[in-house]
Amino acid sequence: MDKKKVLIVDDEVDIVETIKFSLELEGFECLEAHDGEEALAKARKENPDLILLDIMLPKMHGYKVSRLLKFDEDYKHIPIIMLTAKAQESDVKLGQETGANEYVTKPFDMDKLITLVKQYLD
Amino acid sequence: MFSIGSLIQYLYFNPITDSKIKVQKDPMKDQYKTKQALSKSELGKAEQALKESEKRAWSILENIQEGYYEVDLAGNYTFFNSSMSKIIGYPAEEMMGMNYRVYVDEENAKKIFLHFNEVYRTGLLSKVDYEQIKKDGSRVFVETSVALMRDSLGQPTGFRGIVRDITERKRMEEALQKSEEYFKEVTENSSDIIIITERNGNIKYCSRSIERYTGYKPEELIGSSALTLIHPDDVNRAVVDFGRAIRIVDSTIPNAFRIVHKDGSERYLEGLGKNLFTNPSVAGFIMNVHDMTDHKKAEEQIQASIREKELLLKELQASKEGFHNIVERETTGIVVTYKNGIIGFANPAAKYFINRENDELVGEQFFIPMRGLDSLTEIDIVRKDGTVGAGELQTIETEWGGESAYLTLISDVTERKVYEASLIKTAEEHKKLDELKSEFIAIASHELRTPLTSIKNAVDIMAKGKAGAITDGQEKFLSMAQRSINRLSTLINDMLNIAKIESGKMRYQYKWIDLRELLRRASNRFQPLADQKTIALCMDIPPDLPIIFGDVDRIEEVLINLVGNAIKFTPEQGTVTIDVHQREAASNRAENVMRYVEMSVADTGIGIPEEHKERLFEKFYQAAHSLEKQDQSGTGLGLAVCKGIIEGHKGKIWYESIKDKGSTFHFTLPLIDLQKQYYYLLESDLLKAKQQIEPLSILLIEVRDLAGLKKAFGEKDNDSLFERIKEKIISGGIKTSDKIAVSLPDHEIMLIMPNTDQTGVQEAQKRIRQYIIGTGEAAGKCSGFLVASAATYPEDGISTEELVDFARGKIES
């Protein structure tokens, strides 16, 4: 059985690294992107099974990446879990409106994140 | 020579019973007979003497002016002299045998008949006057003496008498009478009063007109002293004047005095008095006075009106001066322009404002183009100190010298502008600072959280041995790092909250909160910790708790904070009790009872020393630090955040503590009237709008036809219908700062839109309408289901109530 592909998008390399480490331990294949444009390009090219998407990204905002994918018939099926350090209500609302499936506030509990990812991929 | 008088006397009083006066031409038969008989029986000498006497008598008769007549009993002339025929106006030949009726009218004939008849009956001599008509038609008044003639047997044979023409006398009498009447008329009816007094001042005559001025009838006054009428204040003067006047004959003195009317009122009389004591027809002091009261009053009125006019003139002068001051000295520039644009007037202020202080502007074309009446135009002006300032120009229509013109007022608004600018600047700075703070918070939270996330992830991976087996020593230190990471995470959250509370940016997501559910969650959360410390976690919750309106996450945060603290500061074997009660507090108005829910968290801990009481809810104030140095788990922000949240919900928070016995923290949350929830929601946003000088709009959507809308949307219950509408509103494109509140009982949804003006809210209204009820056919079908109305701060209202009422009012109308 093919490994499920998770695209991890964060400009903070350390965060990508720790998530990647944890997910790979769980048997997922991980792809990385460090800005919005790269995220969009990788998502379209690799067609991942799930995307962990930071909001505050260089080049292109996480919201925009999410919206572009969610409004694209070819990619709207990909679950998106938004990660953000912002914890304002309006952010939550915006995250939901851009079509993201989940919303996780930093700092998050890695175990909870893994559980969430597994919910979408199992 | 006979005097006429004596002859008449003779004739009157010595009736000739058988006189033989010969008529000139055609004597009567009987008389001839008598004469014949007499002459036959008498002798020649006697006859001669008689003839002489007759002759003499005749000559007398012929020479007197008075007429002599004899008539028979029927009134026919039998004898008369020539004067008689002259008086009667008929020739002698016609008169003989003529009846008196020929020359009198019926009325006089009757008079004569009655009179002669009277004489006939009584035989007494009498006189009568009557009017007769001459042959030529002229009329004369005559006076006739009438005596009865008898024959020798004593039988009446006729009448005789003397007739006098009294026409002249009659005329004079009539004239006199007329003149008397006229005089009487004049004295009685003239407005003047004539008073004649005796020497002692007693009134002997006064004209009827006196009643009009004094109220007394002449008969009431005659005999009493004239002085009694005079006003007491004028009596002395009147006495002196009168005393002087009566001593000098024919002296005339002017009088001017007041009298007292019978009704007590005062009247002012003026006139002349004349001493006529020596004039027998008057024999008194005559006063001719007239009433000057009205004249006097009129004079006084004139005086008063003159004084008034003088006063007015003075006032006018003063106001003119005031106006002059304004126009000439004050800081408002005044320019009057005729309709053709030519200046008719410009005051000094206007001149220096446009830097033309020394020029005459009248006659020039106006220097500033008109920008429409009544609108304010801003212009640059030159101020007195030579600097350029801000001026405000306003033009209104006026009249100048009777011509319609424009009045332009130029005000120096430099200071106001500066102040306004500084206000705006302050507000902007405040806003900027606020934005900076928010930005800082956002950055700080992001920038702190991001590395913290890496650290946490890394430490967690290691602590769980996922990155390779760890030793016991390593595990101890890693868990130490984990605790600090959690504390730092909490600290960052609390700081963010405090910053938001303080800047008024805390946004509460008001919802209906089920307290039982909230408490169950808190209990579940803390039960493991309590068990660990062998602390009993008790709850006393009544079964009929009301639902409250608030931000469930925030209230939960408060509860977690308080319960967490309670467990933290309670030693093992202790108890932490959570109580919830509904309470009422009487407000100053009986009908305005405040209902609220009070929650208490009590512990059996060490208590809080009195000295901390004042500052316990301050940020970074940690009583715990001084109490338990070893426990570093608090952030010093928890209670400050709790206070901010509770107060943000219009509740109160406080505590009681007894050292070594324990502490109890209480907080209240008001039970909000369903109708009033909007106000709570709106209030914080409105406050912010006011602080930031921003508009704020609300859009109130009322569902009119619930059943119709449910059917159209395919929803079964109200909750889901309103959720659906909410979704539609959100998808209609609202801003992230907008808030939606639903009041199910009212079938209302309110959208609060900060920083949205009237245009903005109108567009939103249109858009939302399309999203909810669609367009075209569908819209037509659902158009009556919903009504919406907007209100905008500050135009439509400046308080929450005003805004909601305004929007509701529009919906209802």
mmCIF file of C-alpha atoms in Angstrom, chain B residues 138-258:
data_model
loop_
_atom_site.group_PDB
_atom_site.id
_atom_site.type_symbol
_atom_site.label_atom_id
_atom_site.label_comp_id
_atom_site.label_asym_id
_atom_site.label_seq_id
_atom_site.Cartn_x
_atom_site.Cartn_y
_atom_site.Cartn_z
ATOM 1 C CA SER B 138 -98.435 140.656 3.100
ATOM 2 C CA ARG B 139 -98.942 139.686 6.682
ATOM 3 C CA VAL B 140 -99.083 141.924 9.688
ATOM 4 C CA PHE B 141 -99.482 141.352 13.363
ATOM 5 C CA VAL B 142 -102.020 143.536 14.965
ATOM 6 C CA GLU B 143 -103.169 144.168 18.463
ATOM 7 C CA THR B 144 -106.761 145.007 18.963
ATOM 8 C CA SER B 145 -108.609 146.293 21.936
ATOM 9 C CA VAL B 146 -112.174 145.119 21.996
ATOM 10 C CA ALA B 147 -115.049 146.825 23.738
ATOM 11 C CA LEU B 148 -118.707 146.070 23.525
ATOM 12 C CA MET B 149 -120.948 148.742 22.085
ATOM 13 C CA ARG B 150 -124.451 149.039 23.390
ATOM 14 C CA ASP B 151 -127.388 151.060 22.288
ATOM 15 C CA SER B 152 -129.262 153.427 24.573
ATOM 16 C CA LEU B 153 -131.265 150.503 25.894
ATOM 17 C CA GLY B 154 -128.090 148.733 26.858
ATOM 18 C CA GLN B 155 -128.405 146.111 24.165
ATOM 19 C CA PRO B 156 -125.124 145.100 22.531
ATOM 20 C CA THR B 157 -124.916 146.470 19.037
ATOM 21 C CA GLY B 158 -121.363 145.740 18.082
ATOM 22 C CA PHE B 159 -117.698 146.158 19.029
ATOM 23 C CA ARG B 160 -115.145 148.886 18.793
ATOM 24 C CA GLY B 161 -111.557 149.311 19.609
ATOM 25 C CA ILE B 162 -108.121 150.510 18.697
ATOM 26 C CA VAL B 163 -105.882 148.469 16.428
ATOM 27 C CA ARG B 164 -102.146 148.737 16.409
ATOM 28 C CA ASP B 165 -99.684 147.233 13.975
ATOM 29 C CA ILE B 166 -97.382 145.234 16.179
ATOM 30 C CA THR B 167 -95.557 143.435 13.423
ATOM 31 C CA GLU B 168 -92.289 145.152 14.260
ATOM 32 C CA ARG B 169 -92.675 144.486 17.947
ATOM 33 C CA LYS B 170 -93.605 140.893 17.282
ATOM 34 C CA ARG B 171 -90.598 140.463 15.106
ATOM 35 C CA MET B 172 -88.301 141.893 17.741
ATOM 36 C CA GLU B 173 -89.887 139.749 20.395
ATOM 37 C CA GLU B 174 -89.383 136.702 18.281
ATOM 38 C CA ALA B 175 -85.794 137.671 17.597
ATOM 39 C CA LEU B 176 -85.229 138.147 21.284
ATOM 40 C CA GLN B 177 -86.806 134.854 22.113
ATOM 41 C CA LYS B 178 -84.741 133.180 19.457
ATOM 42 C CA SER B 179 -81.614 134.778 20.762
ATOM 43 C CA GLU B 180 -82.505 133.741 24.289
ATOM 44 C CA GLU B 181 -83.137 130.223 23.144
ATOM 45 C CA TYR B 182 -79.914 130.274 21.270
ATOM 46 C CA PHE B 183 -78.016 131.497 24.281
ATOM 47 C CA LYS B 184 -79.670 128.888 26.462
ATOM 48 C CA GLU B 185 -78.919 126.242 23.909
ATOM 49 C CA VAL B 186 -75.328 127.368 23.786
ATOM 50 C CA THR B 187 -74.790 127.548 27.511
ATOM 51 C CA GLU B 188 -76.620 124.345 28.248
ATOM 52 C CA ASN B 189 -75.114 122.298 25.498
ATOM 53 C CA SER B 190 -71.677 123.727 25.125
ATOM 54 C CA SER B 191 -68.856 121.703 26.538
ATOM 55 C CA ASP B 192 -67.954 124.749 28.519
ATOM 56 C CA ILE B 193 -69.352 125.231 31.962
ATOM 57 C CA ILE B 194 -70.606 128.549 33.084
ATOM 58 C CA ILE B 195 -70.676 129.111 36.794
ATOM 59 C CA ILE B 196 -71.776 132.256 38.458
ATOM 60 C CA THR B 197 -70.958 132.634 42.106
ATOM 61 C CA GLU B 198 -71.795 135.041 44.829
ATOM 62 C CA ARG B 199 -69.151 137.058 46.512
ATOM 63 C CA ASN B 200 -68.760 134.318 49.112
ATOM 64 C CA GLY B 201 -68.172 131.759 46.405
ATOM 65 C CA ASN B 202 -71.589 130.140 46.587
ATOM 66 C CA ILE B 203 -72.881 129.030 43.252
ATOM 67 C CA LYS B 204 -75.919 130.885 42.067
ATOM 68 C CA TYR B 205 -75.982 129.571 38.566
ATOM 69 C CA CYS B 206 -74.284 126.845 36.673
ATOM 70 C CA SER B 207 -74.928 125.465 33.235
ATOM 71 C CA ARG B 208 -76.282 121.996 32.748
ATOM 72 C CA SER B 209 -72.994 120.913 31.239
ATOM 73 C CA ILE B 210 -71.543 120.882 34.739
ATOM 74 C CA GLU B 211 -73.144 117.514 35.301
ATOM 75 C CA ARG B 212 -71.055 116.003 32.573
ATOM 76 C CA TYR B 213 -67.810 116.976 34.294
ATOM 77 C CA THR B 214 -68.674 116.882 37.959
ATOM 78 C CA GLY B 215 -71.427 114.333 38.122
ATOM 79 C CA TYR B 216 -73.590 116.827 40.013
ATOM 80 C CA LYS B 217 -76.774 118.338 38.635
ATOM 81 C CA PRO B 218 -76.928 122.127 38.740
ATOM 82 C CA GLU B 219 -79.728 121.945 41.299
ATOM 83 C CA GLU B 220 -77.431 119.947 43.580
ATOM 84 C CA LEU B 221 -74.788 122.630 43.397
ATOM 85 C CA ILE B 222 -76.671 125.874 43.478
ATOM 86 C CA GLY B 223 -76.324 127.443 46.893
ATOM 87 C CA SER B 224 -73.209 125.517 47.857
ATOM 88 C CA SER B 225 -69.671 126.797 47.612
ATOM 89 C CA ALA B 226 -67.830 126.296 44.380
ATOM 90 C CA LEU B 227 -64.742 125.482 46.414
ATOM 91 C CA THR B 228 -66.237 122.173 47.526
ATOM 92 C CA LEU B 229 -65.801 120.930 43.980
ATOM 93 C CA ILE B 230 -62.142 121.768 43.794
ATOM 94 C CA HIS B 231 -59.479 119.189 44.446
ATOM 95 C CA PRO B 232 -58.080 119.573 47.995
ATOM 96 C CA ASP B 233 -54.598 120.185 46.622
ATOM 97 C CA ASP B 234 -55.838 123.101 44.502
ATOM 98 C CA VAL B 235 -58.215 124.703 47.016
ATOM 99 C CA ASN B 236 -55.683 127.094 48.508
ATOM 100 C CA ARG B 237 -54.628 128.434 45.165
ATOM 101 C CA ALA B 238 -58.246 128.776 44.056
ATOM 102 C CA VAL B 239 -59.118 130.708 47.236
ATOM 103 C CA VAL B 240 -56.240 133.118 46.699
ATOM 104 C CA ASP B 241 -57.115 133.652 43.032
ATOM 105 C CA PHE B 242 -60.798 134.121 43.791
ATOM 106 C CA GLY B 243 -60.100 136.496 46.675
ATOM 107 C CA ARG B 244 -57.975 138.658 44.421
ATOM 108 C CA ALA B 245 -60.478 138.571 41.581
ATOM 109 C CA ILE B 246 -63.494 139.702 43.587
ATOM 110 C CA ARG B 247 -61.671 142.801 44.775
ATOM 111 C CA ILE B 248 -61.060 144.129 41.306
ATOM 112 C CA VAL B 249 -64.092 144.934 39.211
ATOM 113 C CA ASP B 250 -64.073 143.604 35.670
ATOM 114 C CA SER B 251 -60.859 141.720 36.324
ATOM 115 C CA THR B 252 -60.384 138.575 34.371
ATOM 116 C CA ILE B 253 -58.351 135.764 35.832
ATOM 117 C CA PRO B 254 -57.401 132.517 34.311
ATOM 118 C CA ASN B 255 -58.409 129.402 36.235
ATOM 119 C CA ALA B 256 -56.733 126.056 36.077
ATOM 120 C CA PHE B 257 -57.612 123.562 38.730
ATOM 121 C CA ARG B 258 -58.584 120.037 39.326
#
